[in-house]
Short mmCIF file of C-alpha atoms and ligand atoms in Angstrom, two decimals:
data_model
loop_
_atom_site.label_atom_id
_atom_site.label_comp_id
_atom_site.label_asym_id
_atom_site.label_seq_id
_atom_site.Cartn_x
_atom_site.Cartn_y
_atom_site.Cartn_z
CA UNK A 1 48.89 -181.38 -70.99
CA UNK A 2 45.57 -182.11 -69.27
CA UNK A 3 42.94 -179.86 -70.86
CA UNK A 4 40.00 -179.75 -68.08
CA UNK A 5 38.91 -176.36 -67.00
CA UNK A 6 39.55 -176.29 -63.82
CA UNK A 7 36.61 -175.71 -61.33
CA UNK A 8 38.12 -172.63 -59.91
CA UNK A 9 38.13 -170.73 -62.62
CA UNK A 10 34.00 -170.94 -63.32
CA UNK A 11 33.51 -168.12 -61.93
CA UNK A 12 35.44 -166.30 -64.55
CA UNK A 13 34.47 -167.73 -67.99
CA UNK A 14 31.62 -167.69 -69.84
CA UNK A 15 30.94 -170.30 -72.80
CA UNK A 16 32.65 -168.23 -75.35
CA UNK A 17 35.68 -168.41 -73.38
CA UNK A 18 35.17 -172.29 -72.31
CA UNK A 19 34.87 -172.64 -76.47
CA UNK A 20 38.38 -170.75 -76.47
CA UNK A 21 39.91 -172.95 -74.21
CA UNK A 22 39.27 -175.50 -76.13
CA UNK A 23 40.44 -174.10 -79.55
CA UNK A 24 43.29 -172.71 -78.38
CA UNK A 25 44.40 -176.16 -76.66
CA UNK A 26 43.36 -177.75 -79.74
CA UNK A 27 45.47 -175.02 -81.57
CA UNK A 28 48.55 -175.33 -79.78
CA UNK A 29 48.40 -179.26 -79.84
CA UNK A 30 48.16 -179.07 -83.72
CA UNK A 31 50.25 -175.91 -84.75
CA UNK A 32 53.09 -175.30 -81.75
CA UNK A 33 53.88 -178.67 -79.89
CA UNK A 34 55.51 -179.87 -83.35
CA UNK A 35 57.16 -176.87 -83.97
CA UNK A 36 58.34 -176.09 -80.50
CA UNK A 37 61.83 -179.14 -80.67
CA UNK A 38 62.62 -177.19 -84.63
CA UNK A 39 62.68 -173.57 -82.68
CA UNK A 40 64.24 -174.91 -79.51
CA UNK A 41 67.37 -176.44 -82.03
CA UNK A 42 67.60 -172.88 -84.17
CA UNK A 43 67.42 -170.44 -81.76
CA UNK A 44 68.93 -167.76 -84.37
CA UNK A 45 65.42 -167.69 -86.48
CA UNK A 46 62.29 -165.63 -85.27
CA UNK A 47 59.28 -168.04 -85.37
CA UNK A 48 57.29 -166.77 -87.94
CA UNK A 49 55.10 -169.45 -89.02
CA UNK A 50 53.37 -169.45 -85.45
CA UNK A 51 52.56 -165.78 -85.74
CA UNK A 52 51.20 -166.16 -88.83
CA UNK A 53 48.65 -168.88 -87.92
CA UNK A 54 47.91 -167.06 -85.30
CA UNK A 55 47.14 -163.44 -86.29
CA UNK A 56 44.93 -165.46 -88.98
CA UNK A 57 43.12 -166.27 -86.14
CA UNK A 58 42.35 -163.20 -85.24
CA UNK A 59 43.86 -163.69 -82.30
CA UNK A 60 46.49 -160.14 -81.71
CA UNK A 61 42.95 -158.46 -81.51
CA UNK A 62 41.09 -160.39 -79.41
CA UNK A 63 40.68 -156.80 -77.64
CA UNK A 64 39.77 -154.86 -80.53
CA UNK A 65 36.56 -154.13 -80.58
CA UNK A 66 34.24 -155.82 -83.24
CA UNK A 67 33.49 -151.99 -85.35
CA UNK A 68 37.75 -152.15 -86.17
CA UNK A 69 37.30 -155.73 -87.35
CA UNK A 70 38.40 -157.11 -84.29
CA UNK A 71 36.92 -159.93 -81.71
CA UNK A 72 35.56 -157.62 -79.14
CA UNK A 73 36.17 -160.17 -76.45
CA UNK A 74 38.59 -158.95 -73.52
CA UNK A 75 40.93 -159.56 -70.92
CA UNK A 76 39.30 -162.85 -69.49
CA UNK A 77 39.67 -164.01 -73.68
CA UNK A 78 43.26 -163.00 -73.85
CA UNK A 79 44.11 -164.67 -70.79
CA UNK A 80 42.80 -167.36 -72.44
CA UNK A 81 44.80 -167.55 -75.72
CA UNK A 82 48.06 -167.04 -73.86
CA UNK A 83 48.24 -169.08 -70.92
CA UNK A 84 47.22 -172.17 -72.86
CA UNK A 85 49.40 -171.23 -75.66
CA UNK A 86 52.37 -170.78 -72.88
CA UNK A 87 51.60 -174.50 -71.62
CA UNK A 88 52.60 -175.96 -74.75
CA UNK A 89 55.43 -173.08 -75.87
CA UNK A 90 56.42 -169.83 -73.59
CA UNK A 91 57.96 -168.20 -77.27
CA UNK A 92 54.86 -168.63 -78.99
CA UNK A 93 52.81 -166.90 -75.90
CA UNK A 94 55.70 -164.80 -75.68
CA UNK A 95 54.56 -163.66 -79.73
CA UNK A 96 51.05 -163.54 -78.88
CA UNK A 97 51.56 -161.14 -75.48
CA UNK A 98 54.04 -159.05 -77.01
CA UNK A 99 51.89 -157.46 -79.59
CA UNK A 100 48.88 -157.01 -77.67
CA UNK A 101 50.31 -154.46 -75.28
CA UNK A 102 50.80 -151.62 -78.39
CA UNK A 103 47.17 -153.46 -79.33
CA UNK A 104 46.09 -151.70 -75.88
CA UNK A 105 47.99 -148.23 -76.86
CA UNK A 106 45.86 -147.87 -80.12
CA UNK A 107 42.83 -149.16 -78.26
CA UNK A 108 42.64 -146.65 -75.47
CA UNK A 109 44.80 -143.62 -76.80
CA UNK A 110 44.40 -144.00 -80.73
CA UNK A 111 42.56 -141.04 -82.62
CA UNK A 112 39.50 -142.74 -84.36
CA UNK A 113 41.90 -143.00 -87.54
CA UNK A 114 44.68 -143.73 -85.93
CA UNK A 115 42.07 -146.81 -85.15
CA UNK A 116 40.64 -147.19 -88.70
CA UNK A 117 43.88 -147.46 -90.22
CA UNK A 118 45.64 -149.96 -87.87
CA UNK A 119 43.19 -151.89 -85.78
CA UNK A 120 41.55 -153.53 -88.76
CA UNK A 121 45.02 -154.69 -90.42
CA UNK A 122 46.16 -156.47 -86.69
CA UNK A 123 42.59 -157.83 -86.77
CA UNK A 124 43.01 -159.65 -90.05
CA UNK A 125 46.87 -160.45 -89.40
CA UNK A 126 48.20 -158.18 -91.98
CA UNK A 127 50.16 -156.13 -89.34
CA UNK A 128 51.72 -156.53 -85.96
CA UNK A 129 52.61 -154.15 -83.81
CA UNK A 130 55.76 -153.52 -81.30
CA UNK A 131 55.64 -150.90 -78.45
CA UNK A 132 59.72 -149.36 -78.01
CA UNK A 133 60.19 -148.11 -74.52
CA UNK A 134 62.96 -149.88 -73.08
CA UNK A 135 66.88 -148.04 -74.08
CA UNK A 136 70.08 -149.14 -73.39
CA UNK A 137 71.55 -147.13 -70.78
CA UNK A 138 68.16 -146.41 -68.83
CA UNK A 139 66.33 -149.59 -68.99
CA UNK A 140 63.50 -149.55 -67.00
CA UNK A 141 63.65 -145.94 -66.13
CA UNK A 142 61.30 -144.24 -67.93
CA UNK A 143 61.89 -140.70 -66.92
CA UNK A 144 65.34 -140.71 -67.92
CA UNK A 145 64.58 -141.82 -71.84
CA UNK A 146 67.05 -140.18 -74.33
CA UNK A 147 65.44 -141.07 -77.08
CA UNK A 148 64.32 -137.30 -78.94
CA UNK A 149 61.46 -136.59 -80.98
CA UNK A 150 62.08 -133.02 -82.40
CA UNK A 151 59.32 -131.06 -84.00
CA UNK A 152 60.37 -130.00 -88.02
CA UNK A 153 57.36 -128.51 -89.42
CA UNK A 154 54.36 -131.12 -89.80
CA UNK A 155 55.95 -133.75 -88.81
CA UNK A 156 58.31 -135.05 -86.14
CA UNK A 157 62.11 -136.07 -86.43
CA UNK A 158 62.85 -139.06 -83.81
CA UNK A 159 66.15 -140.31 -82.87
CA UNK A 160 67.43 -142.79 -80.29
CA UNK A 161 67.84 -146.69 -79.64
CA UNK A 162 65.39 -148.80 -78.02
CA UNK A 163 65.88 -152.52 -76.66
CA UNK A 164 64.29 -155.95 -75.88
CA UNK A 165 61.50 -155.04 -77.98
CA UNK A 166 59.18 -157.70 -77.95
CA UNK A 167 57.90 -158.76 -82.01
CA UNK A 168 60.63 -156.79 -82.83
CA UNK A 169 61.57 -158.33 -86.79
CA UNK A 170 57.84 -159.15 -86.80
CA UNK A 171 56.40 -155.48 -86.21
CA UNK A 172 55.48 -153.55 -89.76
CA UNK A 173 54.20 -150.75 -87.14
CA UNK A 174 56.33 -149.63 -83.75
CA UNK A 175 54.79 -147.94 -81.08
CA UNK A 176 57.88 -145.37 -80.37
CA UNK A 177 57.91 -143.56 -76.71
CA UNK A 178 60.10 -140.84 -76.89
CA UNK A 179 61.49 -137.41 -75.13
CA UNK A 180 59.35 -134.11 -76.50
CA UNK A 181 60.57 -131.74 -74.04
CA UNK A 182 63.89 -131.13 -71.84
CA UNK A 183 65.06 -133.20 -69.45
CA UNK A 184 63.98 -130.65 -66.37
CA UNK A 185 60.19 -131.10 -67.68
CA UNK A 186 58.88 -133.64 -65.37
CA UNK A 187 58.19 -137.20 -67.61
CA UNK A 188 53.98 -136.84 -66.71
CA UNK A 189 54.29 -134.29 -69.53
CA UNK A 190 57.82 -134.58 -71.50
CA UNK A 191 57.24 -137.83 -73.30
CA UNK A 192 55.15 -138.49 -76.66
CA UNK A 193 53.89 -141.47 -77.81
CA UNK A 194 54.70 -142.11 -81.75
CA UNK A 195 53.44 -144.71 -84.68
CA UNK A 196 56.61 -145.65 -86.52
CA UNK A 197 55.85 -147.51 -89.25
CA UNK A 198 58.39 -150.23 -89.81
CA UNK A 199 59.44 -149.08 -93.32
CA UNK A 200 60.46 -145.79 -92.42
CA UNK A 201 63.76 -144.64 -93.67
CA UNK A 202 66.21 -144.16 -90.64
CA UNK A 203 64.66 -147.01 -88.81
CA UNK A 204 66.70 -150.08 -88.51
CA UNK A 205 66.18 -153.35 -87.23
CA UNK A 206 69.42 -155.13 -85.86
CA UNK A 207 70.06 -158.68 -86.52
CA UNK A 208 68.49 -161.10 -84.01
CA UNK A 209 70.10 -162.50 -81.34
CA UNK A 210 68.26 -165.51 -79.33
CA UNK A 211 68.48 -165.52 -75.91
CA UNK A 212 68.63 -167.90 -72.94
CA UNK A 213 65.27 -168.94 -73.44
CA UNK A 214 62.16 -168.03 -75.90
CA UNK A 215 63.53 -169.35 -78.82
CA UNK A 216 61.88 -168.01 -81.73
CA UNK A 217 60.39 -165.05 -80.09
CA UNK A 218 62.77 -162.10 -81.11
CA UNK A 219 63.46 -158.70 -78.59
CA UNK A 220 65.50 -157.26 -80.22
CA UNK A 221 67.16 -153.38 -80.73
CA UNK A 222 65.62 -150.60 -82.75
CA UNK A 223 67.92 -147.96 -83.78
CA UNK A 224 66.13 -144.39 -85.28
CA UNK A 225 68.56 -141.87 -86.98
CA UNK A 226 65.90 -139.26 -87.51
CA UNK A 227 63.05 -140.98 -88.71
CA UNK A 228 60.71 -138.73 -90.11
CA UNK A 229 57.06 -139.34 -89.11
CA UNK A 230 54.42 -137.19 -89.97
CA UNK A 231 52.33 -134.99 -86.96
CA UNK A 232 49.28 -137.47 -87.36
CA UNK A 233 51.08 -140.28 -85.98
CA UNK A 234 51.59 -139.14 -82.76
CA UNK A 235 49.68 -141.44 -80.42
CA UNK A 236 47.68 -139.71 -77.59
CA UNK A 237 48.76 -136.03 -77.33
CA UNK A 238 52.19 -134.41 -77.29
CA UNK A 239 53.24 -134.86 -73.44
CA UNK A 240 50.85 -137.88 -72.72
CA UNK A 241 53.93 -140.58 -73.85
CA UNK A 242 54.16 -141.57 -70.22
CA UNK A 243 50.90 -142.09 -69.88
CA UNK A 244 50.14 -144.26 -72.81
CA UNK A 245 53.18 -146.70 -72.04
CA UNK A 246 52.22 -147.02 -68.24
CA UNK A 247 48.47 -147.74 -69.19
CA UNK A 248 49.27 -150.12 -71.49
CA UNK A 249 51.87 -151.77 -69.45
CA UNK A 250 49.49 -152.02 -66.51
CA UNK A 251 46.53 -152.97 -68.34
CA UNK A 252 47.81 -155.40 -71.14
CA UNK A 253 51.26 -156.22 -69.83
CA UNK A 254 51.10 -157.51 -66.22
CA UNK A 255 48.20 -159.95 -66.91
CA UNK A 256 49.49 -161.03 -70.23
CA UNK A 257 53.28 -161.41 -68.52
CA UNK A 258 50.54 -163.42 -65.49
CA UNK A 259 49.51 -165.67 -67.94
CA UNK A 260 52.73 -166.36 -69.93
CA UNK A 261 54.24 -167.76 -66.51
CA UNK A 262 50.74 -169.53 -65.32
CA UNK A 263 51.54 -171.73 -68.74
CA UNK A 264 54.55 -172.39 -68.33
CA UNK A 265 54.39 -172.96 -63.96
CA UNK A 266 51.38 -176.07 -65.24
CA UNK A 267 53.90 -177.12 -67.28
CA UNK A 268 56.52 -177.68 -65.25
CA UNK A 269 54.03 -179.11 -62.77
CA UNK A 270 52.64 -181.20 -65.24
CA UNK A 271 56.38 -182.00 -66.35
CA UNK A 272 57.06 -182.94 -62.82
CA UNK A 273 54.17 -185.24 -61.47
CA UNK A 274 54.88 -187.35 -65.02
CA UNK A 275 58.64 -187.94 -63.89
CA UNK A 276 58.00 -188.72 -60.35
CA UNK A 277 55.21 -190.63 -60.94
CA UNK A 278 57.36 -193.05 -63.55
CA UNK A 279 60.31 -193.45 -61.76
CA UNK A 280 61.35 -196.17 -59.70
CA UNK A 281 62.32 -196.05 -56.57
CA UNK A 282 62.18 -198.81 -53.75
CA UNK A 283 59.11 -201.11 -54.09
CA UNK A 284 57.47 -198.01 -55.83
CA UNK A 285 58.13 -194.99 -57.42
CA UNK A 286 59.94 -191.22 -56.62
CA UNK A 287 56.02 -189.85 -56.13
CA UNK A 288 55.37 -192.02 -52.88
CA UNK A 289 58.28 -190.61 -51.17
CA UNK A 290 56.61 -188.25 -47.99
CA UNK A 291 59.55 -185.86 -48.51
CA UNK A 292 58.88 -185.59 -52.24
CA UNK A 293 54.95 -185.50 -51.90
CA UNK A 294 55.45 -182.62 -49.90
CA UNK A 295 57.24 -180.83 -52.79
CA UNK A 296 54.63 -181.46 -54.99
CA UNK A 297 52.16 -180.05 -52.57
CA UNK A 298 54.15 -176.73 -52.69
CA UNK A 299 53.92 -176.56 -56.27
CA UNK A 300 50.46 -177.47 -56.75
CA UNK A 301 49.65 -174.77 -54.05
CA UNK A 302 51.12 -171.92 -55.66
CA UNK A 303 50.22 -173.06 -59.28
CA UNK A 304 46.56 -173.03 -58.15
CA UNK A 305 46.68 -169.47 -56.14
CA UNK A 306 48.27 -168.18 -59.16
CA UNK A 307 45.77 -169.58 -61.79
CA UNK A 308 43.04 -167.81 -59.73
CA UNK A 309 44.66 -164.70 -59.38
CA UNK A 310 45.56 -164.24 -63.09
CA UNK A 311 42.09 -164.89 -64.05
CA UNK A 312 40.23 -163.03 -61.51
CA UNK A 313 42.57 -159.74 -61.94
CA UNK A 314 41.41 -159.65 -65.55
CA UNK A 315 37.65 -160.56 -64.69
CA UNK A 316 37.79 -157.58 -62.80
CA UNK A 317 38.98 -155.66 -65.69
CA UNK A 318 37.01 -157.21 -68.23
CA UNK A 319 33.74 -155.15 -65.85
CA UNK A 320 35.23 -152.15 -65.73
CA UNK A 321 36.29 -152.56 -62.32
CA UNK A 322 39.57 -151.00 -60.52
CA UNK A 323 41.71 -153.42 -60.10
CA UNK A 324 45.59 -152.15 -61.32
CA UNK A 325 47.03 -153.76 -58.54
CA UNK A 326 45.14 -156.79 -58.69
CA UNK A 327 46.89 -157.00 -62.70
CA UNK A 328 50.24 -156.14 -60.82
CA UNK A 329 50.06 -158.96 -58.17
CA UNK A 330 49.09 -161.61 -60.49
CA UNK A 331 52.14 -160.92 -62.85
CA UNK A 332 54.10 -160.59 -59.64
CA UNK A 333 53.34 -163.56 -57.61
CA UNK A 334 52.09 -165.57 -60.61
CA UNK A 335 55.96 -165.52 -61.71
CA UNK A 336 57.47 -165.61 -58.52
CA UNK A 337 55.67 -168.77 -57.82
CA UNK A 338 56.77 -170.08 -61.23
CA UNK A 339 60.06 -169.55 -60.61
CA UNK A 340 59.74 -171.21 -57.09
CA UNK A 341 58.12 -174.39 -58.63
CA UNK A 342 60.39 -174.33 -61.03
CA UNK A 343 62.90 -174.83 -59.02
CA UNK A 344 61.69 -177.56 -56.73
CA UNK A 345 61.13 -179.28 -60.30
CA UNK A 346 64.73 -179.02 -61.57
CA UNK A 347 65.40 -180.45 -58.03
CA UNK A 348 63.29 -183.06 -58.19
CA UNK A 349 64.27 -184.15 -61.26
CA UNK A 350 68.40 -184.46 -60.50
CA UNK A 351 70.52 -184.70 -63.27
CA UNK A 352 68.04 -185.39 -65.78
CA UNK A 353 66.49 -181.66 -65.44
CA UNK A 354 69.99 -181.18 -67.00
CA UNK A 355 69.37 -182.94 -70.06
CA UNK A 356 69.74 -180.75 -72.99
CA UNK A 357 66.22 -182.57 -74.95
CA UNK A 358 64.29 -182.58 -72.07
CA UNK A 359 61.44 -180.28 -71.58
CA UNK A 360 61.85 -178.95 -68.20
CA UNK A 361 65.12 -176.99 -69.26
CA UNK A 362 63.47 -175.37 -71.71
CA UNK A 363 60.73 -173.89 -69.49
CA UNK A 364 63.20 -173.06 -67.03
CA UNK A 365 65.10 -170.66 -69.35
CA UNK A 366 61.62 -169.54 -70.59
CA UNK A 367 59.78 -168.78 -67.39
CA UNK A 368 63.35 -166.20 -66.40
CA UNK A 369 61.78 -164.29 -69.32
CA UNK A 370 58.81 -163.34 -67.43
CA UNK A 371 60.65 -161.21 -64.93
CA UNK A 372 62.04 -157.73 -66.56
CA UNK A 373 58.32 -157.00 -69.26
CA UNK A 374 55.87 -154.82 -68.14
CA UNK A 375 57.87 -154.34 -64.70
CA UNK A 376 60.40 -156.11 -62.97
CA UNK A 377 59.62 -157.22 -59.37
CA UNK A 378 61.41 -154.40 -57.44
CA UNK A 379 58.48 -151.82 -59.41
CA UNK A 380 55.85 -154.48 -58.77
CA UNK A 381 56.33 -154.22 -54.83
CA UNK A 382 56.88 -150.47 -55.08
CA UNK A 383 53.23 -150.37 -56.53
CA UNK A 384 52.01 -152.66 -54.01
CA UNK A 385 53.23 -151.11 -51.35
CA UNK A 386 51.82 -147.96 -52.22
CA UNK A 387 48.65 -149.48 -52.29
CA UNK A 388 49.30 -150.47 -49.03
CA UNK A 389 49.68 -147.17 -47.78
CA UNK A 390 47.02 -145.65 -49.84
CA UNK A 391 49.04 -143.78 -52.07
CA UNK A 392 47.99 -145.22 -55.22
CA UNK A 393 48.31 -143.82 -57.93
CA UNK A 394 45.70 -143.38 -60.85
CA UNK A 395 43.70 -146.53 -61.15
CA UNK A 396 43.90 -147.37 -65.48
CA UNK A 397 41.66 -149.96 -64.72
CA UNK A 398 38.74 -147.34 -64.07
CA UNK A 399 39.40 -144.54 -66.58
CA UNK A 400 40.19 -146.62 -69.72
CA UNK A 401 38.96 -150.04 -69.24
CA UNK A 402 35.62 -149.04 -68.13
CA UNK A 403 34.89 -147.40 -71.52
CA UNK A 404 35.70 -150.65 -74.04
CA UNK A 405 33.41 -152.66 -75.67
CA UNK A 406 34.20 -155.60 -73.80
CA UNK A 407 33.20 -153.95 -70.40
CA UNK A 408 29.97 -155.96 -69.34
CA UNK A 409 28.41 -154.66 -65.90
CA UNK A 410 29.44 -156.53 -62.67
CA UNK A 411 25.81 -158.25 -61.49
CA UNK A 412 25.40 -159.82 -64.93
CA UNK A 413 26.17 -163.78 -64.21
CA UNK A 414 28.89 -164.58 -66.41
CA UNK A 415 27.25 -167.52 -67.15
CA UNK A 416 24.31 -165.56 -69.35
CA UNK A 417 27.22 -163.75 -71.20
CA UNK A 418 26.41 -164.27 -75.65
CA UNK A 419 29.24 -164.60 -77.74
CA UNK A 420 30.64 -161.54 -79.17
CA UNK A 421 29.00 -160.31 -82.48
CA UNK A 422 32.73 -161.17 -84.03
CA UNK A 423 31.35 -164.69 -84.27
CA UNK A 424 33.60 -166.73 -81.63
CA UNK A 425 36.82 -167.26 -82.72
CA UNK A 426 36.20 -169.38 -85.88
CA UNK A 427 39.46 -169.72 -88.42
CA UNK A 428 39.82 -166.85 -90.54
CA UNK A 429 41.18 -166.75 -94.27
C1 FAD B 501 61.14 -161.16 -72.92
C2 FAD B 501 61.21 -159.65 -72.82
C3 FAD B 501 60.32 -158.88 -73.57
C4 FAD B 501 60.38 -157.49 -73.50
N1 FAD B 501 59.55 -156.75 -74.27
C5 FAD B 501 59.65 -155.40 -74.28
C6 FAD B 501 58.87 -154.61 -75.17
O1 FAD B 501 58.06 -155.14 -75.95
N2 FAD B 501 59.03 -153.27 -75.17
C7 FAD B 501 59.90 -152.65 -74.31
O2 FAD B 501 60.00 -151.44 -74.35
N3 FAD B 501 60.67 -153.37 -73.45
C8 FAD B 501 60.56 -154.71 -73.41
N4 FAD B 501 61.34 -155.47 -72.56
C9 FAD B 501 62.27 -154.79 -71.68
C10 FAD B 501 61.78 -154.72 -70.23
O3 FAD B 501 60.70 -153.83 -70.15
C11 FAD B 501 62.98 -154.27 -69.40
O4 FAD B 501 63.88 -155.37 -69.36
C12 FAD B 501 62.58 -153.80 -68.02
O5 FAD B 501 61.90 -152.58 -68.11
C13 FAD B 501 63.80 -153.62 -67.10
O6 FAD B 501 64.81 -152.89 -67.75
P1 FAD B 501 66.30 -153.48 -67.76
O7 FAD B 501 66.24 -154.90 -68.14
O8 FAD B 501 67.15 -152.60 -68.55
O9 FAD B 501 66.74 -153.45 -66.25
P2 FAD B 501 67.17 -152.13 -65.35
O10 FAD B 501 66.13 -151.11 -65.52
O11 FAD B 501 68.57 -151.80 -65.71
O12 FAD B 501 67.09 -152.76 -63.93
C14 FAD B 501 68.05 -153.73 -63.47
C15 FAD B 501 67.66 -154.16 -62.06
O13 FAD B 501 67.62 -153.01 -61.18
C16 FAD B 501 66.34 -152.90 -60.59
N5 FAD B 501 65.95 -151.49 -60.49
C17 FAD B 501 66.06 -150.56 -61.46
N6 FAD B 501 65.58 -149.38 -61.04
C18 FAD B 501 65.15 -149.58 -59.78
C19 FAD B 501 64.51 -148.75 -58.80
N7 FAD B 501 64.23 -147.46 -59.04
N8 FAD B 501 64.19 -149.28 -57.60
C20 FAD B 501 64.45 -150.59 -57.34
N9 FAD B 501 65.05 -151.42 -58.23
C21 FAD B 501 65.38 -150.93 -59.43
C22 FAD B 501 65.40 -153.65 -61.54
O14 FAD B 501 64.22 -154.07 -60.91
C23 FAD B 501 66.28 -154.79 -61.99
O15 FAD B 501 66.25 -155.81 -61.03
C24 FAD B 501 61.31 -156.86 -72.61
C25 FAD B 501 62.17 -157.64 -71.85
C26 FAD B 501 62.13 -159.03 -71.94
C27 FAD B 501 63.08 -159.85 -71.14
#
């Protein structure tokens, strides 16, 4: 993959994040391309090597601010680290996005040692953590959760399942959302958010199954037969569960879920214009063909809109800006437009897009993974069309983002920005 920065996105990185682009490529080419064939053949195994190098990196807490240990450098940064990682391997962005959205939890709802205990361990890769809202029978419906968290004493007595949770054999802590009051309370106030550490007794971790795509990245189920967690875990305040999953889900999950599919949409692209351009047809090859040209036109349009959009939505977040439904149009279009070029590619390949060892296959399965997390597309165009008729609702961009260390004011030029006091990115350990 071609590792220019393109022009458009200038506006939007400083050097730091031009010197992260460059590690991270360099990263991926030396750590994930030659492990992506080895997970793509044992789809059974979680990828654990890859996390590893990773979270030595620093990398899960590239928004933790430097006084928990962390990088301190933001949304533009994060972007960053997973859409290049996604280029090379959607399961290994796939590990890398997962874990940042309970990052984002602790971040903006965690007690100050809530913070001191946990932010410092994801900072120096000792811990990853999961965030459980998804359940069976409700999936995407958060109101109707039946997962209970009953009060005994000090501490709290949570049962339920929970599934497609993203890092889910890697987690040692779970971010738990759960139902504190009866069903006729209205969700604003009935669910709680919970730190479950990953040892505690009742909580199991069912087997992993792979999936169509994302080898190596595991979602799987949690299952929590009255797991006892003491009253100081509780994440937030008791009612405020709804509140800390949509925040984080708005804030960390659409523009991480943006940049998972903007790495894998180049590489189909990328995947694409290297076939068409080799093979022969006529006194040329498929790639001088009008009809064909005008495919690839398609895709490069949309792959281009959507880079700008990804990066822009979290530009805006990165100063404190509102800008949820910017985050929720980038993850929407930016995978719809994936999915489109994808398409056109399998297409345009014919029967050799079929081929089980060929790459393209492989990010087609992947990029279908970027639909349901952090929204499907039906609640992405419910939010938007809200905002289209001025009924939005409150903007997370403006009350949490504004206040993190990261937050740099709008006029600054971008271009003046230091690097972060975390000491850019070097290898850790
Ligand atoms: C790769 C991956 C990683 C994931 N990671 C996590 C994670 O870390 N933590 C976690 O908690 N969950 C995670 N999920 C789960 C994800 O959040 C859910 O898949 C998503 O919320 C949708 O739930 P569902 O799949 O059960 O679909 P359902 O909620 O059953 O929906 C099925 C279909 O009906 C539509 N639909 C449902 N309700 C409505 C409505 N009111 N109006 C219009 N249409 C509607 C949906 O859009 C969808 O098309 C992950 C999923 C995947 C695939």
């Amino acid at each position: 993959m071609p590792t220019t920065l393109p022009s458009a996105l200038r506006p939007y990185l400083t050097p730091v994040h031009e010197k992260l682009w460059q590690e991270t490529d360099a990263f991926a080419a030396e750590h994930v391309a030659p492990r992506v064939q080895r997970m793509e053949a044992s789809s059974g195994k979680v990828e654990r090597k890859t996390a590893e190098l990773m979270a030595a990196r620093g990398w899960f807490a590239v928004t933790v601010p430097a006084a928990y240990g962390g990088l301190g450098e933001g949304h533009v940064a994060k972007t960053v680290l997973i859409h290049r990682i996604a280029a090379v391997s959607g399961a290994a962005a796939a590990i890398l996005q997962a874990s940042q959205i309970p990052v984002g939890s602790l971040v903006h709802w965690g007690s100050h040692e809530q913070k001191c205990l946990w932010l410092p361990q994801i900072a120096d890769g000792t811990v990853l953590p999961s965030i459980a809202v998804t359940e069976p029978e409700i999936g995407g419906h958060i109101g109707g959760m039946e997962t209970v968290a009953e009060r005994d004493g000090d501490s709290w007595l949570i049962t339920g399942s929970k599934v497609h949770i993203g890092n889910s054999h890697l987690a040692g802590v779970h971010v738990v959302v759960a139902r504190t009051a009866s069903p006729e309370v209205s969700a604003s106030r009935a669910l709680t958010a919970f730190l479950v550490e990953h040892g505690r007794r009742g909580l199991t971790v069912q087997p992993h199954r792979p999936g169509l795509g994302l080898h190596g990245f595991s979602f799987g189920r949690l299952d929590l037969n009255r797991v006892r967690v003491p009253a100081d875990n509780v994440l937030g305040n008791v009612g405020q569960g709804l509140n800390v999953a949509q925040s984080s889900s708005i804030l960390y999950g659409r523009p991480n879920l943006a940049a998972v599919s903007l790495g894998l949409h180049e590489a189909i692209v990328h995947t694409t214009v290297c076939y068409l351009k080799k093979r022969p047809r006529y006194a040329g090859t498929l790639s001088d063909l009008a009809v064909v040209r005008d495919r690839i036109g398609e895709m490069e349009a949309r792959l281009r809109a959507a880079r700008t959009l990804a990066y822009q939505a979290v530009h805006l977040l990165d100063h404190g800006l509102s800008c949820d439904t910017d985050l929720i149009n980038s993850k929407y279009l930016g995978h719809k437009w994936a999915v489109r070029s994808g398409r056109d590619a399998m297409e345009l390949h014919g029967a050799r897009a079929l081929d089980a060892d060929y790459p393209l296959q492989r990010l087609w399965r992947d990029v279908q993974h970027a639909y349901p997390p952090a929204g499907t597309g039906e609640f992405q165009r419910i939010h938007l069309a809200k905002a289209a008729l001025r009924e939005d609702p409150i903007q997370w961009s403006e009350h949490l983002a504004a206040e993190t260390a990261w937050t740099r004011p709008v006029q600054q030029p971008t271009t003046l920005v230091e690097a972060g006091p975390s000491g850019c990115f070097s290898t850790r350990g």
